[in-house]
């Protein structure tokens, strides 16, 4: 049997570049005669911008600190042990860079076992142990505290979570077994499953206390001092901690069943992590913690050696790192300042854009449209949204007044745009209309102003072709809803110059958007892939496959919504328009569905109706069913799925060949941030590689082995 120290030494050799966390032990006398106390502080030696993590050497350091306090506790030299973090950070869990390097199941098992062996020693000491969640705590950072006897939390704590399921893991250092036994299964399922599957939702300090994870809540300013006074009270008996009794009956089974239903609705069985976590929570019902820890070890090792986690880490790195350094973006020093923004159009999309520019840039924003009523409506929308922010306490009255004062609307473009630095159009998606608008804007805008288009599929170069200065036109394509989806496709026209492009990237950064540079190719990235994806679904329906079969076929991808529900969100008319644009560009691959055309002509908002008596589940609208004209070629779900995925892989292969984006990674970043595709797919290319679709459809993998997959 290997000792914990040997396990961790072997793991540390696999991971020479670990950012090592120290575990410093210091001693002092507690107030109120509560005795001598040992406090362990987790610190990697960097400021809060590099959060503390647990790699093998870091776990070994904590293990050595526990050796010391264990001896002191056994000898009666201390009355308790505390655990806290450096300023603003408690600890944010396992070091994922090390996890990526693991190649064998037994190496992965050693990481799980090593963490458990160290953390569970905290609950086995001869004196009570206390975790003081002073700052951000995630994953293993949360779990190390769960092994302690008591916990306090700071009101200032900004982020607390068990995000493992989101990434394709399970909380594997005690979370699945300990949390339901501490706060009950229903709340534990909410933290471990529901929050993870809702885009890794974080808890604040007060919520951690309300859930019963922490026993006391203190202000951030003097958090540690207050926690130590409280600790003294616990140790001398003046403070009593009461916890509710856990219902280990039917309520436990119901909580797990609810978690499974939630996982089904989010990932449709396509990602194993949530189900493995729920199995461990279900088994924790009898309170046998060691059995739970063993199950966590096994689940952790299995998942680390599976494709989903590797794709999850890959997706996480794309969003955290690649998104901050966009491939192909020009030198930032070329960007010009933007002190006033013009918006052509005052419809819903234009109004959403005006609000975003206003909130993030805090510069004057002026809207124009063809009549006063539309202009007033657009400005009114922005004012209304500012009032909502005020009502929710997100901004104060002064800020609300200032923002309202910065937005205005005029009919005369010359009056509105004469001193604007950045002018974006969001008018009807038709080339002639866009060209006319740009000609009018160019005539009145200053020579340095950027002319941006929010087109979803039209050629930016063609739009600029009749201007005197086409070099300042750039594509600036947002995704709906603008406030929520992070992606911004920045399109370089054939003549767009570096300064205009740099300014566009500078504005995107201030807007807090994930900017991806794309070539001026039909429908750019997201809409081209989605249109090919949706087009193939439409084709199989037109040929004769039932709507329900076509929809169910792609459920194993675990997408945020089914294709036809997505079509409803986008709007069938917009979907038809984009398919027509792409059909003109690539008639051999993109079709225009006669059934979709019929649905649009009939003025239908989608294929489905939602009735309260059916629990608002989507069901085929009888009026739409009557419109459908289908052939007699009926495919199975497997055949539909293969056909759809082959089409998507083929399209991605062609886009990379054409240089629409720099690399496959940018395709994935676009789908994650612009279309909400799941982390467990890694966007799409890791999934296509994993399922063998890339090689079948394109003749090669999109990503090298070891990128979003287990190293060879």
XYZ file of C-alpha atoms in Angstrom:
712
model
C 0.000 0.000 0.000
C 1.413 3.418 -0.960
C 1.358 6.072 1.747
C -0.250 9.444 1.029
C 3.217 11.052 0.883
C 4.375 8.492 -1.722
C 1.216 8.945 -3.787
C 1.667 12.711 -3.844
C 5.393 12.497 -4.584
C 4.662 10.317 -7.633
C 1.928 12.704 -8.806
C 4.195 15.748 -8.308
C 6.795 14.186 -10.634
C 4.142 14.116 -13.394
C 3.493 17.838 -12.901
C 6.791 19.752 -12.626
C 5.256 23.179 -13.454
C 2.759 23.287 -10.585
C 2.172 26.701 -8.967
C 2.775 25.450 -5.439
C 0.580 26.473 -2.505
C 2.232 26.695 0.910
C 0.428 25.897 4.156
C 1.890 28.199 6.833
C 1.163 27.351 10.485
C 1.130 30.094 13.119
C 0.026 30.048 16.736
C -1.638 32.532 19.082
C -3.806 32.711 22.178
C -7.546 32.933 21.502
C -9.599 35.536 23.439
C -11.807 34.678 26.410
C -9.322 32.113 27.711
C -10.091 29.661 24.889
C -6.473 28.519 24.695
C -3.630 28.279 22.179
C -4.776 27.968 18.575
C -3.056 26.878 15.338
C -4.009 28.687 12.117
C -3.030 27.241 8.720
C -2.966 29.799 5.863
C -3.075 28.609 2.239
C -0.965 30.890 0.036
C 0.777 30.417 -3.317
C 2.879 33.573 -2.923
C 1.043 35.533 -5.638
C -1.615 38.240 -5.313
C -5.353 37.564 -5.752
C -5.059 37.608 -9.581
C -3.427 34.145 -9.356
C -5.792 32.151 -7.130
C -4.525 29.417 -4.827
C -4.928 25.863 -6.161
C -4.185 22.297 -5.038
C -1.712 20.342 -7.133
C 0.190 17.305 -5.762
C 2.981 19.334 -4.094
C 0.425 21.751 -2.606
C -1.483 18.810 -1.095
C 1.835 17.465 0.271
C 2.485 20.864 1.925
C -0.961 20.843 3.566
C -0.339 17.241 4.641
C 2.931 18.300 6.341
C 1.139 21.178 8.124
C -1.489 18.706 9.382
C 1.330 16.409 10.613
C 2.517 19.307 12.783
C -0.880 20.323 14.232
C -1.891 16.670 14.709
C 1.111 16.142 17.002
C 0.355 19.402 18.847
C -3.300 18.417 19.297
C -2.366 14.918 20.541
C 0.033 16.467 23.088
C -2.624 18.905 24.371
C -0.619 21.920 23.152
C -3.519 23.461 21.164
C -7.293 23.657 21.609
C -8.233 23.978 17.922
C -7.027 24.326 14.322
C -8.189 26.888 11.740
C -7.773 27.024 7.962
C -7.936 30.210 5.883
C -6.584 31.735 2.662
C -4.576 34.708 1.447
C -6.394 38.059 0.932
C -9.516 37.692 -1.297
C -8.879 33.983 -2.004
C -9.570 30.924 0.152
C -8.702 28.282 -2.497
C -10.183 27.499 -5.908
C -9.687 23.737 -6.096
C -7.556 21.290 -8.019
C -4.961 22.609 -10.457
C -6.531 21.698 -13.813
C -3.242 22.144 -15.679
C -2.011 19.057 -13.829
C -5.177 17.077 -14.557
C -4.637 17.608 -18.313
C -1.245 15.860 -18.103
C -2.602 12.590 -16.670
C -2.456 9.667 -19.109
C -3.412 6.615 -17.003
C -6.360 5.598 -14.846
C -4.168 4.786 -11.831
C -2.522 8.248 -12.015
C -5.985 9.818 -11.933
C -7.008 7.548 -9.056
C -3.918 8.685 -7.109
C -4.985 12.357 -7.428
C -8.453 11.585 -6.021
C -7.118 9.417 -3.250
C -4.334 11.881 -2.386
C -6.815 14.729 -1.905
C -9.125 12.604 0.230
C -6.316 11.254 2.390
C -5.082 14.774 3.198
C -8.433 16.522 3.650
C -10.095 13.860 5.816
C -7.262 14.147 8.370
C -8.827 17.514 9.349
C -11.907 15.715 10.685
C -9.771 13.155 12.524
C -7.766 15.534 14.733
C -8.051 15.393 18.517
C -9.338 19.009 18.563
C -12.134 20.807 16.609
C -11.204 22.252 13.213
C -12.508 25.478 11.649
C -12.569 26.661 8.017
C -12.702 30.427 7.536
C -13.934 31.076 3.967
C -12.412 34.552 3.658
C -12.537 34.815 -0.164
C -13.270 32.931 -3.381
C -13.736 29.209 -2.724
C -14.406 26.645 -5.434
C -14.165 22.891 -5.889
C -11.458 21.467 -3.638
C -11.332 24.821 -1.835
C -14.942 24.322 -0.732
C -14.339 20.625 0.016
C -11.333 21.081 2.311
C -13.597 23.281 4.455
C -16.356 20.635 4.471
C -13.936 18.229 6.215
C -13.624 20.710 9.118
C -15.884 20.633 12.185
C -17.124 24.230 11.757
C -17.115 26.916 9.039
C -17.483 30.701 8.892
C -17.921 32.766 5.721
C -17.264 36.382 4.763
C -20.143 38.580 3.578
C -17.672 39.949 1.003
C -17.015 36.499 -0.522
C -17.797 36.962 -4.249
C -17.796 33.392 -5.564
C -18.367 30.016 -3.917
C -19.186 26.886 -5.895
C -18.659 23.232 -6.637
C -18.230 23.695 -10.414
C -16.967 20.193 -11.213
C -20.079 18.959 -13.051
C -19.903 22.053 -15.263
C -16.410 20.983 -16.332
C -17.181 17.265 -16.671
C -16.046 16.034 -13.221
C -17.666 15.292 -9.870
C -16.784 17.032 -6.593
C -14.236 14.298 -5.865
C -12.560 15.303 -2.596
C -15.595 14.873 -0.357
C -18.205 17.193 -1.854
C -20.693 14.567 -3.051
C -20.587 12.618 0.223
C -20.210 15.414 2.793
C -22.467 18.191 1.486
C -25.799 16.257 1.477
C -24.936 14.966 4.967
C -24.364 18.551 6.131
C -27.213 20.530 4.507
C -29.536 17.803 3.227
C -29.836 16.270 -0.231
C -32.134 18.844 -1.842
C -29.828 21.800 -1.164
C -26.764 19.702 -2.046
C -28.276 18.762 -5.422
C -28.954 22.455 -6.017
C -25.295 23.401 -5.332
C -23.624 20.429 -7.059
C -25.949 19.840 -10.029
C -28.313 22.760 -10.634
C -25.794 25.604 -10.202
C -23.197 23.793 -12.319
C -25.612 23.106 -15.157
C -26.832 26.730 -15.082
C -23.599 28.078 -16.579
C -21.609 27.503 -13.367
C -23.713 29.792 -11.171
C -21.807 31.124 -8.126
C -22.989 31.666 -4.554
C -22.245 34.774 -2.480
C -21.210 34.681 1.179
C -24.702 35.312 2.560
C -26.138 32.436 0.459
C -23.439 30.062 1.755
C -24.597 30.883 5.286
C -28.318 30.655 4.443
C -27.809 27.185 2.924
C -26.218 26.038 6.180
C -22.801 25.330 4.627
C -21.281 27.915 6.986
C -22.229 28.218 10.663
C -21.575 31.973 10.944
C -21.445 35.006 8.632
C -19.215 38.041 9.270
C -18.377 41.324 7.511
C -15.356 41.246 5.222
C -13.453 44.129 6.875
C -12.622 42.275 10.120
C -13.663 38.779 9.040
C -10.784 36.787 10.518
C -10.827 38.638 13.867
C -14.597 38.121 14.224
C -14.231 34.459 13.204
C -11.586 33.897 15.894
C -13.752 35.529 18.594
C -16.624 33.248 17.480
C -14.241 30.255 17.517
C -13.279 31.066 21.109
C -16.987 31.071 21.985
C -17.480 27.634 20.393
C -14.465 26.211 22.225
C -15.400 27.598 25.654
C -19.055 26.645 25.251
C -20.605 30.124 25.111
C -21.564 29.633 21.424
C -23.627 26.607 20.412
C -23.885 25.543 16.775
C -27.151 23.848 15.883
C -27.715 22.103 12.592
C -31.009 20.711 11.287
C -31.612 16.980 11.320
C -31.213 15.442 7.852
C -34.223 13.586 6.429
C -32.785 10.264 5.247
C -36.110 8.914 4.075
C -38.111 9.517 0.928
C -36.976 13.161 0.719
C -33.449 11.962 -0.105
C -34.665 9.828 -3.025
C -36.895 12.658 -4.272
C -33.975 15.121 -4.253
C -31.845 12.729 -6.318
C -34.749 12.089 -8.721
C -35.213 15.835 -9.129
C -31.489 16.142 -9.891
C -31.747 13.416 -12.556
C -34.710 15.164 -14.186
C -32.736 18.401 -14.215
C -29.692 16.685 -15.748
C -31.938 15.079 -18.378
C -33.416 18.460 -19.299
C -29.962 20.069 -19.589
C -27.694 17.392 -21.090
C -30.155 14.635 -22.156
C -27.843 11.885 -20.893
C -25.061 13.180 -23.160
C -22.615 14.052 -20.380
C -21.887 11.505 -17.621
C -20.610 13.803 -14.830
C -23.988 14.925 -13.424
C -25.250 11.336 -13.286
C -22.085 10.051 -11.572
C -22.389 12.823 -8.963
C -26.056 11.938 -8.367
C -25.170 8.247 -7.933
C -22.714 9.191 -5.168
C -25.245 11.527 -3.506
C -27.839 8.702 -3.635
C -25.371 6.293 -2.005
C -24.494 8.853 0.709
C -27.990 8.439 2.191
C -26.781 5.998 4.870
C -24.068 8.424 6.043
C -21.163 6.034 5.278
C -18.616 8.693 4.305
C -15.694 6.393 3.483
C -17.856 4.487 1.000
C -18.736 7.849 -0.544
C -15.078 8.917 -0.730
C -14.145 5.635 -2.473
C -16.955 6.169 -5.000
C -15.712 9.740 -5.591
C -12.172 8.444 -6.250
C -13.426 5.993 -8.859
C -15.775 8.492 -10.547
C -13.011 11.097 -10.627
C -10.534 8.695 -12.248
C -13.079 7.460 -14.810
C -14.057 11.005 -15.774
C -10.456 12.288 -15.902
C -9.727 9.547 -18.442
C -12.866 10.374 -20.459
C -13.295 12.869 -23.263
C -15.901 15.046 -21.582
C -13.578 16.461 -18.901
C -10.790 17.131 -21.403
C -13.293 18.946 -23.620
C -14.567 20.838 -20.555
C -11.065 21.999 -19.562
C -10.361 22.926 -23.202
C -13.579 24.995 -23.319
C -12.746 26.612 -19.966
C -9.282 27.604 -21.257
C -10.786 29.008 -24.467
C -13.177 31.241 -22.541
C -10.647 32.238 -19.852
C -7.497 32.635 -21.966
C -7.993 32.650 -25.740
C -10.955 35.019 -25.404
C -8.662 37.572 -23.732
C -6.063 37.424 -26.535
C -8.025 37.201 -29.799
C -6.130 35.462 -32.619
C -5.177 37.871 -35.405
C -6.188 41.085 -33.578
C -3.991 44.082 -34.547
C -1.697 45.918 -32.139
C -3.795 47.667 -29.463
C -1.756 50.873 -29.828
C -3.389 51.449 -33.259
C -6.854 51.815 -31.717
C -8.430 55.283 -31.739
C -10.383 56.719 -28.785
C -14.189 56.526 -28.931
C -15.905 59.480 -27.229
C -19.296 59.370 -28.971
C -21.305 56.542 -30.561
C -23.937 56.735 -33.288
C -26.566 54.027 -33.847
C -28.455 53.876 -37.146
C -31.873 52.415 -36.428
C -33.982 52.512 -33.292
C -35.655 49.091 -33.417
C -35.193 46.447 -30.715
C -31.706 45.307 -31.809
C -30.468 48.897 -32.290
C -31.920 49.902 -28.898
C -30.190 46.946 -27.186
C -26.904 48.021 -28.799
C -27.415 51.646 -27.690
C -27.983 50.469 -24.103
C -24.845 48.289 -24.140
C -22.605 51.061 -25.530
C -24.080 53.501 -23.029
C -23.537 51.276 -19.991
C -20.041 50.084 -20.854
C -18.505 53.149 -22.522
C -20.466 55.853 -20.643
C -20.150 58.254 -23.608
C -22.897 60.092 -25.540
C -24.960 57.691 -27.689
C -27.286 59.018 -30.385
C -29.921 56.984 -32.271
C -31.462 57.882 -35.640
C -34.332 56.406 -37.612
C -36.741 57.302 -40.416
C -39.416 58.943 -38.232
C -39.723 60.620 -34.830
C -42.014 57.930 -33.420
C -39.355 55.238 -33.926
C -36.602 57.449 -32.528
C -38.684 58.198 -29.412
C -39.473 54.515 -28.958
C -35.763 53.586 -29.135
C -34.717 56.231 -26.596
C -37.705 55.250 -24.447
C -36.545 51.609 -24.429
C -33.077 52.628 -23.202
C -34.572 54.873 -20.481
C -36.887 52.047 -19.405
C -33.971 49.582 -19.060
C -32.002 52.133 -16.997
C -35.042 52.493 -14.701
C -35.094 48.687 -14.274
C -31.406 48.703 -13.270
C -32.161 51.457 -10.757
C -35.136 49.503 -9.386
C -32.961 46.405 -8.855
C -30.310 48.457 -7.039
C -27.715 47.749 -9.761
C -27.077 51.501 -10.216
C -27.825 54.546 -8.038
C -29.985 57.569 -8.916
C -27.004 59.747 -9.913
C -25.736 57.102 -12.335
C -29.250 56.606 -13.755
C -29.616 60.366 -14.362
C -26.174 60.550 -15.958
C -26.838 57.596 -18.309
C -30.230 58.952 -19.336
C -28.614 62.311 -20.091
C -26.062 60.647 -22.379
C -28.611 58.996 -24.723
C -30.517 60.976 -27.327
C -32.298 60.523 -30.641
C -32.447 62.675 -33.789
C -33.843 62.344 -37.321
C -31.003 64.239 -38.989
C -27.853 62.085 -39.352
C -25.717 65.198 -39.959
C -26.790 66.593 -36.603
C -26.341 63.292 -34.785
C -23.129 61.927 -36.272
C -20.973 64.989 -37.107
C -18.736 64.353 -34.061
C -19.217 60.575 -33.590
C -16.141 58.294 -33.531
C -17.953 54.963 -33.910
C -21.204 54.534 -35.862
C -22.991 51.174 -36.033
C -25.957 50.329 -38.241
C -28.651 47.856 -37.204
C -31.179 48.325 -40.032
C -33.032 45.859 -42.249
C -30.861 42.945 -43.442
C -30.768 43.841 -47.137
C -27.656 44.871 -49.082
C -29.240 47.847 -50.893
C -30.596 49.299 -47.637
C -27.246 48.896 -45.859
C -25.290 50.490 -48.738
C -27.666 53.467 -48.824
C -27.329 53.972 -45.053
C -23.525 53.850 -45.192
C -23.419 56.350 -48.088
C -25.581 58.763 -46.036
C -23.437 58.253 -42.908
C -20.117 58.666 -44.756
C -21.308 62.030 -46.117
C -21.755 63.485 -42.606
C -19.393 61.530 -40.300
C -15.879 62.711 -39.410
C -13.038 61.257 -41.522
C -11.718 59.126 -38.634
C -15.078 57.560 -37.634
C -15.427 53.765 -37.769
C -18.478 52.564 -39.718
C -19.616 49.260 -38.222
C -22.326 46.885 -39.411
C -24.254 44.440 -37.255
C -25.068 42.265 -40.287
C -25.526 38.582 -39.508
C -24.699 37.212 -42.956
C -24.102 39.850 -45.660
C -20.737 40.750 -47.201
C -19.011 43.610 -45.364
C -16.780 44.249 -48.403
C -19.756 44.607 -50.725
C -21.439 46.904 -48.214
C -18.361 49.180 -48.270
C -17.684 48.886 -52.004
C -19.387 52.154 -53.034
C -17.817 54.333 -50.324
C -14.943 56.781 -50.707
C -13.272 55.246 -47.637
C -14.133 51.516 -47.487
C -11.091 50.928 -45.245
C -13.004 52.146 -42.170
C -15.903 49.693 -42.515
C -15.850 46.712 -40.159
C -18.304 43.924 -39.303
C -19.449 44.042 -35.676
C -21.904 41.172 -35.320
C -23.637 40.753 -31.941
C -25.804 37.839 -30.836
C -29.274 38.048 -29.383
C -29.932 38.693 -26.500
C -27.112 41.259 -26.680
C -26.837 41.688 -22.908
C -26.375 37.947 -22.301
C -24.424 36.292 -25.132
C -20.738 37.269 -24.920
C -19.686 36.697 -28.549
C -18.890 39.514 -30.963
C -17.785 38.441 -34.457
C -15.451 41.163 -35.765
C -15.337 40.927 -39.552
C -12.412 42.215 -41.567
C -13.586 43.443 -44.988
C -11.246 43.149 -47.984
C -10.149 46.780 -47.517
C -10.564 47.241 -43.739
C -7.401 48.855 -42.365
C -5.516 47.932 -39.190
C -6.504 51.085 -37.260
C -10.231 50.488 -37.851
C -9.860 46.850 -36.843
C -7.828 47.736 -33.730
C -10.462 50.312 -32.725
C -13.189 47.666 -33.148
C -11.278 45.256 -30.875
C -10.671 48.059 -28.351
C -14.404 48.844 -28.234
C -15.256 45.118 -27.925
C -12.974 44.849 -24.874
C -14.691 47.830 -23.212
C -18.062 46.249 -24.009
C -16.779 43.135 -22.151
C -17.466 40.963 -25.182
C -15.534 37.941 -26.453
C -14.238 39.167 -29.802
C -13.274 36.699 -32.541
C -11.749 37.889 -35.808
C -13.419 36.425 -38.878
C -12.871 36.702 -42.598
C -15.615 38.349 -44.671
C -17.258 35.063 -45.684
C -21.031 34.422 -45.956
C -22.685 34.296 -42.489
C -19.235 34.373 -40.822
C -18.931 31.605 -38.166
C -21.910 30.864 -35.893
C -24.712 31.466 -38.395
C -22.931 29.482 -41.088
C -22.505 26.429 -38.851
C -25.986 26.711 -37.325
C -27.574 27.181 -40.759
C -25.847 24.061 -42.086
C -26.894 22.196 -38.919
C -30.500 23.437 -39.094
C -30.586 23.025 -42.859
C -29.810 19.318 -42.591
C -32.553 18.917 -39.955
C -34.976 20.721 -42.323
C -33.848 18.518 -45.229
C -34.604 15.248 -43.425
C -38.020 16.612 -42.361
C -38.767 17.723 -45.941
C -37.727 14.283 -47.225
C -40.147 12.493 -44.879
C -38.657 11.970 -41.401
C -41.152 12.936 -38.640
C -40.384 16.240 -36.882
C -40.101 14.518 -33.477
C -37.517 12.002 -34.782
C -35.407 14.738 -36.390
C -35.453 16.781 -33.165
C -34.712 13.815 -30.882
C -31.801 12.713 -33.078
C -29.521 15.496 -31.832
C -30.483 15.257 -28.133
C -27.286 13.287 -27.330
C -25.284 16.448 -28.021
C -26.886 18.017 -24.934
C -27.506 21.338 -26.699
C -29.230 24.155 -24.769
C -32.361 23.785 -26.922
C -33.640 21.671 -29.793
C -33.143 22.906 -33.393
C -36.767 23.966 -33.952
C -37.007 25.701 -30.559
C -33.832 27.580 -31.538
C -35.442 28.493 -34.871
C -38.365 29.951 -32.927
C -35.966 32.044 -30.815
C -34.083 33.331 -33.879
C -37.310 33.820 -35.819
C -38.250 31.664 -38.847
C -38.047 34.700 -41.180
C -34.446 35.435 -40.137
C -33.575 31.728 -40.414
C -35.036 31.666 -43.929
C -33.173 34.854 -44.905
C -29.793 33.459 -43.744
C -30.435 30.144 -45.520
C -31.238 32.069 -48.734
C -28.008 34.104 -48.380
C -25.955 30.936 -47.913
C -27.826 29.118 -50.679
C -26.762 31.878 -53.090
C -23.142 31.520 -51.925
C -22.975 27.714 -51.670
C -25.945 26.197 -53.555
C -24.441 22.690 -53.453
C -24.551 22.533 -49.631
C -27.172 24.999 -48.375
C -30.804 24.449 -49.288
C -33.858 26.645 -48.844
C -36.584 24.534 -47.245
C -39.976 24.895 -48.978
C -41.628 23.935 -45.671
C -39.781 26.685 -43.778
C -40.797 29.117 -46.520
C -44.441 28.054 -46.099
C -44.231 28.538 -42.322
C -42.819 32.068 -42.801
C -45.409 32.973 -45.473
C -48.179 31.779 -43.144
C -46.873 34.235 -40.522
C -46.165 31.475 -37.996
C -43.650 32.256 -35.224
C -42.424 28.674 -35.090
C -43.303 25.003 -35.486
C -44.653 24.524 -31.966
C -47.491 25.510 -29.673
C -47.256 25.483 -25.873
C -50.398 24.647 -23.898
C -50.786 24.844 -20.106
C -52.633 21.500 -20.045
C -49.495 19.879 -21.520
C -47.170 21.591 -19.037
C -46.096 24.104 -21.742
C -44.069 21.394 -23.488
C -43.474 22.022 -27.207
C -45.936 20.177 -29.457
C -46.270 20.458 -33.216
C -48.714 23.217 -34.126
C -51.624 21.574 -36.046
C -51.648 24.543 -38.460
C -47.935 24.000 -39.186
C -48.484 20.232 -39.555
C -51.123 21.008 -42.199
C -48.597 23.154 -44.120
C -45.854 20.509 -44.219
C -45.302 18.705 -47.498
C -43.034 15.699 -46.911
C -41.484 12.971 -49.048
C -41.490 9.287 -48.124
C -37.853 8.845 -47.036
C -37.958 8.142 -43.288
C -34.658 7.997 -41.380
C -33.920 6.665 -37.884
C -32.559 8.928 -35.132
C -29.062 7.429 -35.635
C -29.174 8.080 -39.398
C -30.348 11.671 -38.874
C -27.624 12.305 -36.282
C -24.873 10.904 -38.529
C -26.063 12.982 -41.458
C -26.308 16.210 -39.452
C -22.895 15.763 -37.797
C -21.219 14.852 -41.100
C -22.636 18.048 -42.620
C -21.385 20.178 -39.698
C -17.916 18.558 -39.808
C -17.710 19.090 -43.569
C -18.658 22.764 -43.197
C -16.105 23.344 -40.419
C -13.429 21.673 -42.561
C -14.237 24.020 -45.462
C -14.298 27.093 -43.209
C -10.839 26.275 -41.850
C -9.572 25.693 -45.393
C -10.976 29.082 -46.461
C -9.363 30.782 -43.438
C -12.672 32.099 -42.063
C -10.984 31.962 -38.629
C -7.402 31.263 -37.548
C -7.954 27.816 -36.017
C -10.536 25.217 -34.959
C -10.285 26.703 -31.432
C -11.964 29.893 -32.700
C -14.895 27.888 -34.116
C -15.396 26.334 -30.677
C -15.039 29.662 -28.863
C -17.711 31.129 -31.170
C -20.194 28.290 -30.589
C -19.712 28.334 -26.791
C -20.046 32.122 -26.408
C -22.408 32.900 -29.297
C -24.729 29.897 -29.385
C -24.441 28.517 -25.835
C -23.058 25.157 -26.966
C -22.044 23.091 -23.949
C -18.631 22.995 -22.313
C -18.761 19.186 -22.245
C -18.661 19.186 -26.061
C -15.755 21.648 -25.979
C -17.825 23.656 -28.462
C -18.062 21.126 -31.291
C -14.710 20.032 -32.769
C -13.558 17.889 -29.785
C -16.899 16.059 -29.926
C -16.588 15.464 -33.680
C -13.049 14.153 -33.113
C -14.141 11.962 -30.175
C -17.035 10.406 -32.097
C -14.908 9.731 -35.197
C -17.052 12.103 -37.298
C -14.139 14.391 -38.302
C -12.165 11.537 -39.846
C -15.260 10.126 -41.533
C -16.375 13.457 -43.032
C -13.114 15.367 -43.491
C -10.449 12.655 -43.372
C -8.626 14.086 -40.336
C -9.029 15.221 -36.731
C -9.639 18.929 -36.146
C -7.429 18.995 -33.017
C -4.215 17.076 -32.276
C -4.454 14.159 -29.819
C -3.995 15.543 -26.289
C -5.810 18.825 -27.070
C -9.316 18.398 -25.590
C -8.577 14.652 -25.336
C -6.423 12.262 -23.270
C -2.747 12.499 -24.375
C -1.585 9.540 -26.493
